[in-house]
Amino acid sequence: MSYLKIWDAPAGAVGREDFEVSVRIPGEKWEPLFVYEAKVDMHNVRQASMSFFDMGGPVEVRVVSRKGTIHQAVIRPLSKRIPFEVEDTAVIFRLKEPCKLSIEVNGDRFSNLHLFANAPEDNPPLPDGPNVLFLKPAIHRVEDIHRLANHPLPGGAAPEVIYFGPGMHYLEETILRIPSGKTVYIAGGAIVVGSLVCDHVQDVAIRGRGVLYLSDFHRFSAFRGVRIMFSHHISVEGIVLLDPPHYSIYIGKSEHIRIRDFKSFSTRGWCDGIDMMSSSHIEIEDVFLRTSDDCIAVYGSRWDYKGDSRCVSVKDSVLWADVAHAMNIGGHGDYRRGGDLIEDIQFSNIDILEHHEPQPGYWGAMNINVGDNNTVRNVTYDNIRVEDFELGQLVDIRIVWNEKYNPVAGKRIENIHFRNVSYNGKNEHKNRIYGFDRERTVDGVTFTNLRINGELILDAEQGHFDINEHAYGIQFQK
């Protein structure tokens, strides 16, 4: 039994006309999707397209290019191996399960269509539920939302859910600070213009099928899409974030954070995807991040957040770094107190669609650059598929003294495992594994079943690796 759910976009949503997108349950009528504008890249900001829907069971998709005849098409990640047909101006294909895709025609990766086929929502709140504060489209004063969220409903209790219904919502003060114990729900067909903050709270959920929109806030350089600070047991699920001026999700000194089915696009400097400082027990699953800085970054101490980071899992995701790294570890710590420990980090079942970085010091689709007296240990990359990228290198593992960010070099990197990593691309720049000196070393990096352009890599020269005299225990094996 197939299931299909789509939503009308509200008046005021910024759309694109490059593609006409329709979906249907096989044998039923085609239903059109709204195509949103998703700005991408930083060095040359361009307008791409994005659509989404929920599905269960097989659905068919038709993507029509309004620019004319399609001579060549690709659906990425290539690992999905989705068969398709091209009929003049249309690409037609069938999906058997939820997935996150890029449809690119005539070789254009920037004016592409991002298509998010989501799984059905798990028990979404009802707009008229007994514990729900339902908000109609409006310009909302945040103090009014707080007052209503803490005011008893007819049943006698304060609402547990702040529900943004379909339509355009503007946060007048631009930031909504969410109290403990609340769920913020952005419904399908809703756009919330503003930022969401969890600050010294617990048991908060941010979820839905709507859009968090920050593209108009060019003057607020410090805005992040979602900020999670000094908090615990926080979840973010299902929403799309468009063009934050800074990080998409920013996690500082927090723990037990779960991020699932989150989609984000960014275009400006320091517009990382999901960054965490001095935080632990972070679960990131089934996300799509197309960012103009690191997609994922794991640090120690930074700014007001002090302490180690550990127990981070990132899995079943698609990462697209128009600038900088797809995965970055180790850059910041509390060097005055001897550095921080960053440990027990796992990346698994991930597709990397792009890595483009003009500065050689920041190369590395998979990057561990350790500064500030930090130690990084027990990191695993498992089942990682890297497609051909524009500029950079596959792996960069170094103890560094980056004078821009690190008053001192890092301390140590140890026990790093790469398993079942495949890369199909030029591999033109050498992959680096460097210790800093005799005291600040890299020790224990293992590559098991590393394949570059289909070839099993069994030594450093074959894989185009440069390993210096302060790196030890580097192994390549079947």
Coordinates of C-alpha atoms in Angstrom, one line a residue:
M1 CA 0.0 0.0 0.0
S2 CA 1.6 3.2 -1.1
Y3 CA 1.4 6.5 0.8
L4 CA 2.0 10.0 -0.6
K5 CA 1.8 13.4 1.2
I6 CA 2.5 16.8 -0.3
W7 CA 1.9 20.3 0.9
D8 CA 1.0 23.6 -0.8
A9 CA 3.6 26.3 -0.3
P10 CA 2.3 29.5 1.3
A11 CA 1.9 32.8 -0.5
G12 CA 5.2 34.6 -0.1
A13 CA 7.4 31.4 -0.5
V14 CA 10.4 32.1 -2.8
G15 CA 10.1 29.6 -5.7
R16 CA 12.1 28.6 -8.8
E17 CA 11.0 27.9 -12.3
D18 CA 13.9 25.8 -13.6
F19 CA 12.0 22.6 -13.0
E20 CA 8.4 21.3 -13.0
V21 CA 8.2 18.5 -10.5
S22 CA 5.3 16.0 -10.1
V23 CA 4.9 12.8 -8.1
R24 CA 2.3 10.1 -8.0
I25 CA 1.4 6.7 -6.7
P26 CA 1.8 4.3 -9.7
G27 CA -1.4 4.3 -11.7
E28 CA -2.8 7.4 -10.1
K29 CA -2.8 11.0 -11.3
W30 CA 0.3 13.2 -11.2
E31 CA 0.4 15.8 -8.4
P32 CA 2.6 18.9 -8.7
L33 CA 5.1 19.9 -6.1
F34 CA 6.1 23.5 -5.3
V35 CA 9.7 24.1 -6.2
Y36 CA 11.5 26.3 -3.6
E37 CA 14.6 28.4 -4.2
A38 CA 17.6 27.0 -2.4
K39 CA 20.7 29.3 -2.7
V40 CA 24.0 27.5 -2.9
D41 CA 27.8 28.1 -3.0
M42 CA 29.7 31.0 -1.5
H43 CA 32.3 32.2 -4.0
N44 CA 29.6 32.5 -6.7
V45 CA 26.1 32.3 -5.0
R46 CA 23.6 30.7 -7.3
Q47 CA 19.9 29.7 -7.2
A48 CA 19.2 26.0 -7.1
S49 CA 15.9 24.2 -6.7
M50 CA 14.4 22.1 -3.9
S51 CA 11.2 20.1 -3.4
F52 CA 10.0 17.6 -0.9
F53 CA 7.2 15.1 0.0
D54 CA 6.5 12.2 2.2
M55 CA 6.2 8.7 0.9
G56 CA 5.6 5.1 1.9
G57 CA 5.8 2.3 -0.7
P58 CA 6.6 3.0 -4.4
V59 CA 6.1 6.4 -6.0
E60 CA 6.9 7.8 -9.4
V61 CA 8.6 11.1 -10.0
R62 CA 8.6 13.3 -13.1
V63 CA 11.1 16.2 -13.4
V64 CA 10.6 18.5 -16.4
S65 CA 13.4 20.9 -17.3
R66 CA 12.0 24.2 -18.4
K67 CA 15.3 25.1 -20.0
G68 CA 14.7 22.7 -22.9
T69 CA 15.8 19.3 -24.1
I70 CA 17.7 17.1 -21.7
H71 CA 20.8 15.7 -23.4
Q72 CA 22.4 14.2 -20.2
A73 CA 21.1 13.5 -16.7
V74 CA 22.4 12.1 -13.5
I75 CA 20.7 11.3 -10.2
R76 CA 23.0 11.4 -7.1
P77 CA 24.2 10.0 -4.8
L78 CA 25.3 7.6 -7.5
S79 CA 25.3 4.8 -4.8
K80 CA 21.5 4.8 -4.9
R81 CA 21.7 3.4 -8.5
I82 CA 18.2 4.8 -9.3
P83 CA 17.2 3.9 -12.9
F84 CA 15.6 6.6 -14.9
E85 CA 14.4 7.5 -18.4
V86 CA 14.8 10.7 -20.3
E87 CA 12.0 11.8 -22.5
D88 CA 12.8 15.1 -24.3
T89 CA 12.6 17.6 -21.4
A90 CA 11.7 15.1 -18.7
V91 CA 13.5 12.7 -16.3
I92 CA 11.1 10.0 -15.0
F93 CA 12.0 7.5 -12.3
R94 CA 10.5 5.4 -9.5
L95 CA 11.4 5.4 -5.9
K96 CA 11.0 2.4 -3.7
E97 CA 12.0 4.0 -0.4
P98 CA 12.6 7.5 1.1
C99 CA 15.9 9.1 0.0
K100 CA 17.6 12.5 -0.6
L101 CA 18.6 13.2 -4.1
S102 CA 20.2 15.7 -6.5
I103 CA 18.9 15.6 -10.1
E104 CA 21.3 17.3 -12.4
V105 CA 20.7 17.8 -16.1
N106 CA 23.1 18.7 -18.9
G107 CA 26.1 18.7 -16.5
D108 CA 24.9 21.6 -14.2
R109 CA 25.5 20.8 -10.5
F110 CA 24.5 24.3 -9.4
S111 CA 21.1 24.8 -11.1
N112 CA 20.1 21.4 -10.0
L113 CA 17.0 20.0 -8.2
H114 CA 17.3 18.7 -4.7
L115 CA 14.5 16.3 -4.0
F116 CA 13.7 15.0 -0.5
A117 CA 11.5 12.0 -0.3
N118 CA 10.8 11.7 3.4
A119 CA 9.4 8.8 5.4
P120 CA 6.0 9.4 6.9
E121 CA 6.0 11.4 10.1
D122 CA 5.9 9.5 13.3
N123 CA 2.8 10.6 15.3
P124 CA 2.7 14.3 14.4
P125 CA 0.8 16.6 16.7
L126 CA -2.7 17.6 15.7
P127 CA -3.4 21.3 15.2
D128 CA -6.5 21.1 17.4
G129 CA -5.0 18.7 19.9
P130 CA -5.7 19.2 23.6
N131 CA -2.1 20.2 24.5
V132 CA -1.4 22.4 21.4
L133 CA -1.0 26.2 21.0
F134 CA -1.9 26.7 17.4
L135 CA -0.4 29.8 15.7
K136 CA -1.9 31.2 12.5
P137 CA 0.3 32.9 9.9
A138 CA 1.2 36.3 11.4
I139 CA 4.0 38.5 12.6
H140 CA 4.5 37.1 16.1
R141 CA 5.8 38.9 19.1
V142 CA 8.0 36.4 20.9
E143 CA 6.8 37.6 24.3
D144 CA 3.2 36.8 23.2
I145 CA 4.2 33.3 22.2
H146 CA 5.9 32.8 25.6
R147 CA 2.9 34.1 27.4
L148 CA 0.5 31.9 25.6
A149 CA 2.8 28.9 25.9
N150 CA 2.8 29.2 29.6
H151 CA -1.0 30.0 29.9
P152 CA -3.3 27.1 30.9
L153 CA -5.5 25.8 28.0
P154 CA -9.2 25.0 28.6
G155 CA -8.2 21.6 30.0
G156 CA -6.2 23.2 32.8
A157 CA -2.6 22.7 31.7
A158 CA -0.2 24.8 29.7
P159 CA 0.4 23.7 26.1
E160 CA 3.2 21.2 25.3
V161 CA 3.3 22.0 21.6
I162 CA 3.8 25.4 19.9
Y163 CA 2.3 24.7 16.4
F164 CA 3.1 26.9 13.5
G165 CA 0.3 26.2 11.0
P166 CA 0.5 26.4 7.2
G167 CA 1.4 29.9 6.0
M168 CA 4.1 32.6 6.6
H169 CA 5.3 33.3 10.1
Y170 CA 7.6 36.1 11.1
L171 CA 9.3 36.3 14.5
E172 CA 9.2 39.9 15.3
E173 CA 12.3 39.8 17.6
T174 CA 13.8 37.2 15.1
I175 CA 14.7 34.7 17.8
L176 CA 12.3 32.3 19.7
R177 CA 13.8 30.9 22.9
I178 CA 12.1 27.6 23.6
P179 CA 11.2 26.7 27.2
S180 CA 12.0 23.3 28.7
G181 CA 9.5 20.6 27.9
K182 CA 8.1 22.1 24.8
T183 CA 7.8 20.9 21.2
V184 CA 8.0 23.5 18.4
Y185 CA 6.2 22.0 15.4
I186 CA 6.5 23.6 11.9
A187 CA 3.8 22.1 9.8
G188 CA 4.1 21.2 6.2
G189 CA 3.2 24.3 4.2
A190 CA 4.6 26.6 6.9
I191 CA 7.6 28.9 6.7
V192 CA 9.0 30.4 9.9
V193 CA 11.2 33.4 9.3
G194 CA 13.6 33.5 12.3
S195 CA 15.9 31.5 14.5
L196 CA 15.2 28.9 17.2
V197 CA 17.2 28.8 20.4
C198 CA 17.5 26.2 23.2
D199 CA 19.5 27.8 26.1
H200 CA 19.8 26.1 29.4
V201 CA 16.8 23.9 28.7
Q202 CA 15.9 20.2 28.5
D203 CA 13.4 17.9 26.8
V204 CA 12.8 20.1 23.8
A205 CA 11.8 18.9 20.3
I206 CA 11.9 20.9 17.1
R207 CA 10.2 19.1 14.3
G208 CA 7.8 19.1 11.4
R209 CA 7.7 19.3 7.6
G210 CA 8.0 23.0 7.2
V211 CA 10.8 25.5 6.5
L212 CA 12.9 27.6 8.7
Y213 CA 14.0 30.6 6.6
L214 CA 16.8 33.1 7.2
S215 CA 17.7 34.3 3.8
D216 CA 16.5 37.8 4.5
F217 CA 18.8 38.3 7.5
H218 CA 22.0 39.5 5.8
R219 CA 22.6 42.1 8.5
F220 CA 22.6 39.6 11.4
S221 CA 26.0 37.9 11.0
A222 CA 25.6 35.9 14.2
F223 CA 22.3 34.2 13.4
R224 CA 22.2 30.5 13.4
G225 CA 19.2 28.4 12.3
V226 CA 19.0 26.4 15.5
R227 CA 21.2 27.1 18.6
I228 CA 21.5 24.5 21.4
M229 CA 23.5 25.8 24.4
F230 CA 24.0 24.3 27.8
S231 CA 21.1 22.0 27.2
H232 CA 20.3 18.3 27.2
H233 CA 17.8 15.9 25.6
I234 CA 17.0 18.0 22.6
S235 CA 15.9 16.7 19.2
V236 CA 15.6 18.3 15.8
E237 CA 13.7 16.4 13.1
G238 CA 12.3 16.8 9.6
I239 CA 12.5 20.5 8.9
V240 CA 14.3 22.3 6.1
L241 CA 16.6 25.3 6.8
L242 CA 17.3 27.8 4.0
D243 CA 20.3 30.2 4.0
P244 CA 21.3 30.9 7.6
P245 CA 23.9 33.7 8.0
H246 CA 26.0 31.4 10.3
Y247 CA 25.8 27.8 11.4
S248 CA 22.7 25.7 10.5
I249 CA 22.7 23.9 13.9
Y250 CA 25.1 25.1 16.6
I251 CA 25.7 22.9 19.7
G252 CA 27.6 24.2 22.7
K253 CA 28.2 22.4 26.0
S254 CA 25.2 20.2 25.5
E255 CA 24.5 16.5 25.6
H256 CA 22.0 13.9 24.4
I257 CA 21.2 15.7 21.3
R258 CA 19.4 13.9 18.4
I259 CA 19.2 15.4 14.9
R260 CA 17.3 13.4 12.3
D261 CA 16.1 14.0 8.7
F262 CA 17.3 17.6 8.8
K263 CA 18.0 19.4 5.5
S264 CA 20.0 22.6 5.1
F265 CA 21.5 24.9 2.6
S266 CA 23.9 27.8 3.2
T267 CA 25.9 30.4 1.2
R268 CA 27.9 32.6 3.4
G269 CA 31.2 32.5 5.3
W270 CA 31.3 30.4 8.4
C271 CA 28.0 28.8 7.3
D272 CA 28.8 25.4 8.6
G273 CA 26.1 22.7 8.8
I274 CA 26.2 21.1 12.2
D275 CA 29.0 22.1 14.6
M276 CA 29.5 21.0 18.2
M277 CA 31.8 22.3 20.9
S278 CA 32.4 20.6 24.2
S279 CA 29.4 18.3 23.8
S280 CA 28.7 14.6 24.0
H281 CA 26.3 11.9 23.1
I282 CA 25.3 13.5 19.8
E283 CA 23.3 11.4 17.2
I284 CA 23.0 12.8 13.7
E285 CA 21.1 10.6 11.3
D286 CA 19.7 10.8 7.7
V287 CA 20.6 14.5 7.2
F288 CA 21.3 16.3 3.9
L289 CA 23.7 19.3 4.3
R290 CA 24.8 21.5 1.4
T291 CA 27.0 24.1 3.0
S292 CA 29.5 26.9 2.3
D293 CA 31.8 25.7 5.1
D294 CA 32.2 22.4 7.0
C295 CA 29.2 20.2 6.8
I296 CA 30.0 18.6 10.2
A297 CA 32.6 19.8 12.7
V298 CA 33.5 18.4 16.1
Y299 CA 35.5 20.6 18.4
G300 CA 36.6 20.9 22.0
S301 CA 36.4 24.2 23.9
R302 CA 35.4 27.3 22.0
W303 CA 34.0 30.6 23.2
D304 CA 31.9 30.1 26.3
Y305 CA 31.9 26.3 26.0
K306 CA 34.6 24.4 27.9
G307 CA 35.4 20.8 28.0
D308 CA 35.9 17.6 26.0
S309 CA 33.7 16.2 23.2
R310 CA 32.9 12.6 22.9
C311 CA 30.4 10.0 21.7
V312 CA 29.3 11.5 18.4
S313 CA 27.6 9.4 15.7
V314 CA 26.8 10.6 12.2
K315 CA 25.2 8.1 9.9
D316 CA 23.0 7.5 6.8
S317 CA 23.6 11.0 5.5
V318 CA 24.5 13.0 2.4
L319 CA 27.1 15.8 2.7
W320 CA 27.9 18.4 0.1
A321 CA 30.6 20.9 0.9
D322 CA 30.6 23.7 -1.7
V323 CA 33.4 25.1 0.5
A324 CA 35.7 23.4 3.0
H325 CA 35.3 19.9 4.6
A326 CA 32.5 17.4 4.6
M327 CA 33.7 16.2 8.0
N328 CA 36.1 18.1 10.3
I329 CA 37.5 17.2 13.7
G330 CA 39.8 18.8 16.2
G331 CA 40.4 22.4 15.4
H332 CA 39.5 24.2 18.7
G333 CA 40.3 23.5 22.4
D334 CA 41.2 24.9 25.8
Y335 CA 45.0 25.2 25.2
R336 CA 45.6 27.0 28.5
R337 CA 44.4 23.9 30.4
G338 CA 46.4 21.5 28.4
G339 CA 43.9 20.9 25.6
D340 CA 40.7 18.8 25.3
L341 CA 40.0 15.2 24.5
I342 CA 37.8 14.5 21.4
E343 CA 37.0 10.9 21.3
D344 CA 34.7 8.1 20.2
I345 CA 33.5 9.7 16.9
Q346 CA 31.8 7.5 14.2
F347 CA 30.8 8.4 10.7
S348 CA 29.0 5.6 8.8
N349 CA 27.0 5.1 5.6
I350 CA 27.7 8.5 4.2
D351 CA 27.8 9.9 0.6
I352 CA 30.0 12.9 0.0
L353 CA 28.9 14.7 -3.1
E354 CA 31.3 17.6 -3.2
H355 CA 34.5 19.1 -1.6
H356 CA 35.7 22.4 -2.9
E357 CA 38.3 24.4 -1.1
P358 CA 40.7 26.9 -2.7
Q359 CA 43.1 27.0 0.3
P360 CA 45.4 24.0 0.6
G361 CA 45.6 24.3 4.4
Y362 CA 41.9 23.4 4.5
W363 CA 41.8 20.5 2.1
G364 CA 40.3 17.2 3.1
A365 CA 36.9 15.8 2.5
M366 CA 37.6 13.7 5.7
N367 CA 39.7 16.0 7.9
I368 CA 41.3 15.7 11.3
N369 CA 43.4 18.8 12.0
V370 CA 44.2 19.0 15.7
G371 CA 45.3 22.2 17.4
D372 CA 45.2 23.8 20.8
N373 CA 46.9 21.0 22.7
N374 CA 43.9 18.7 21.8
T375 CA 44.0 14.9 21.5
V376 CA 41.8 13.2 19.1
R377 CA 41.3 9.4 19.4
N378 CA 39.0 6.6 18.5
V379 CA 37.5 7.9 15.2
T380 CA 35.9 5.5 12.7
Y381 CA 34.9 6.2 9.1
D382 CA 32.9 3.2 7.9
N383 CA 31.1 2.7 4.5
I384 CA 31.9 6.2 3.1
R385 CA 31.4 6.9 -0.6
V386 CA 33.1 9.9 -2.0
E387 CA 32.2 11.1 -5.5
D388 CA 34.5 13.1 -7.7
F389 CA 35.0 16.6 -6.2
E390 CA 36.2 19.9 -7.6
L391 CA 39.1 20.9 -5.5
G392 CA 40.8 19.4 -2.4
Q393 CA 42.0 16.0 -1.2
L394 CA 40.3 12.8 0.2
V395 CA 42.0 12.6 3.6
D396 CA 43.9 15.1 5.7
I397 CA 45.2 14.0 9.1
R398 CA 47.5 16.4 10.8
I399 CA 48.7 17.9 14.0
V400 CA 48.5 21.6 13.2
W401 CA 49.5 25.0 14.4
N402 CA 47.0 27.2 12.5
E403 CA 48.1 30.7 13.6
K404 CA 44.7 32.1 12.6
Y405 CA 42.9 29.9 15.1
N406 CA 45.4 28.0 17.3
P407 CA 47.8 29.7 19.8
V408 CA 49.6 26.3 20.0
A409 CA 49.7 23.1 18.0
G410 CA 47.7 20.0 18.8
K411 CA 49.0 17.2 21.0
R412 CA 48.1 13.8 19.5
I413 CA 46.0 11.8 17.1
E414 CA 45.6 8.1 17.7
N415 CA 43.5 5.1 16.8
I416 CA 41.8 6.2 13.5
H417 CA 40.1 3.6 11.3
F418 CA 38.9 3.9 7.7
R419 CA 36.8 0.9 6.7
N420 CA 35.1 0.4 3.3
V421 CA 35.9 3.8 2.0
S422 CA 35.5 4.3 -1.8
Y423 CA 36.5 7.3 -3.8
N424 CA 36.0 7.8 -7.5
G425 CA 37.8 10.9 -8.7
K426 CA 41.0 12.5 -9.8
N427 CA 42.9 12.1 -6.5
E428 CA 45.4 14.7 -7.8
H429 CA 46.5 16.2 -4.5
K430 CA 48.4 14.0 -2.0
N431 CA 46.5 12.9 1.1
R432 CA 48.4 14.0 4.2
I433 CA 49.2 12.2 7.4
Y434 CA 51.5 14.5 9.4
G435 CA 52.6 14.6 13.0
F436 CA 54.0 18.0 14.2
D437 CA 57.2 16.9 16.0
R438 CA 58.6 14.1 18.1
E439 CA 56.3 14.8 21.0
R440 CA 53.1 15.7 19.0
T441 CA 52.5 12.7 16.8
V442 CA 50.0 10.7 14.8
D443 CA 49.9 7.1 15.9
G444 CA 47.7 4.3 14.5
V445 CA 45.8 5.0 11.3
T446 CA 44.4 2.0 9.5
F447 CA 42.8 1.8 6.1
T448 CA 40.8 -1.4 5.5
N449 CA 39.4 -1.9 2.0
L450 CA 40.2 1.6 0.8
R451 CA 39.3 1.8 -2.9
I452 CA 40.2 4.6 -5.2
N453 CA 38.6 4.4 -8.6
G454 CA 37.9 0.8 -7.9
E455 CA 41.5 -0.1 -7.1
L456 CA 42.2 -1.7 -3.6
I457 CA 44.9 0.5 -2.0
L458 CA 47.5 -1.5 -0.1
D459 CA 50.3 1.1 0.3
A460 CA 50.8 4.8 0.7
E461 CA 52.3 5.4 -2.8
Q462 CA 49.5 3.6 -4.5
G463 CA 46.9 5.8 -2.8
H464 CA 48.9 9.0 -3.3
F465 CA 49.5 9.5 0.5
D466 CA 52.3 11.7 2.0
I467 CA 53.3 10.5 5.5
N468 CA 55.9 12.4 7.5
E469 CA 58.4 11.2 10.0
H470 CA 56.2 12.0 13.0
A471 CA 53.4 9.7 11.9
Y472 CA 53.5 6.0 13.0
G473 CA 51.5 2.8 12.6
I474 CA 50.0 3.7 9.3
Q475 CA 48.5 0.5 7.7
F476 CA 46.8 -0.3 4.5
Q477 CA 45.0 -3.7 4.4
K478 CA 42.4 -5.8 2.7

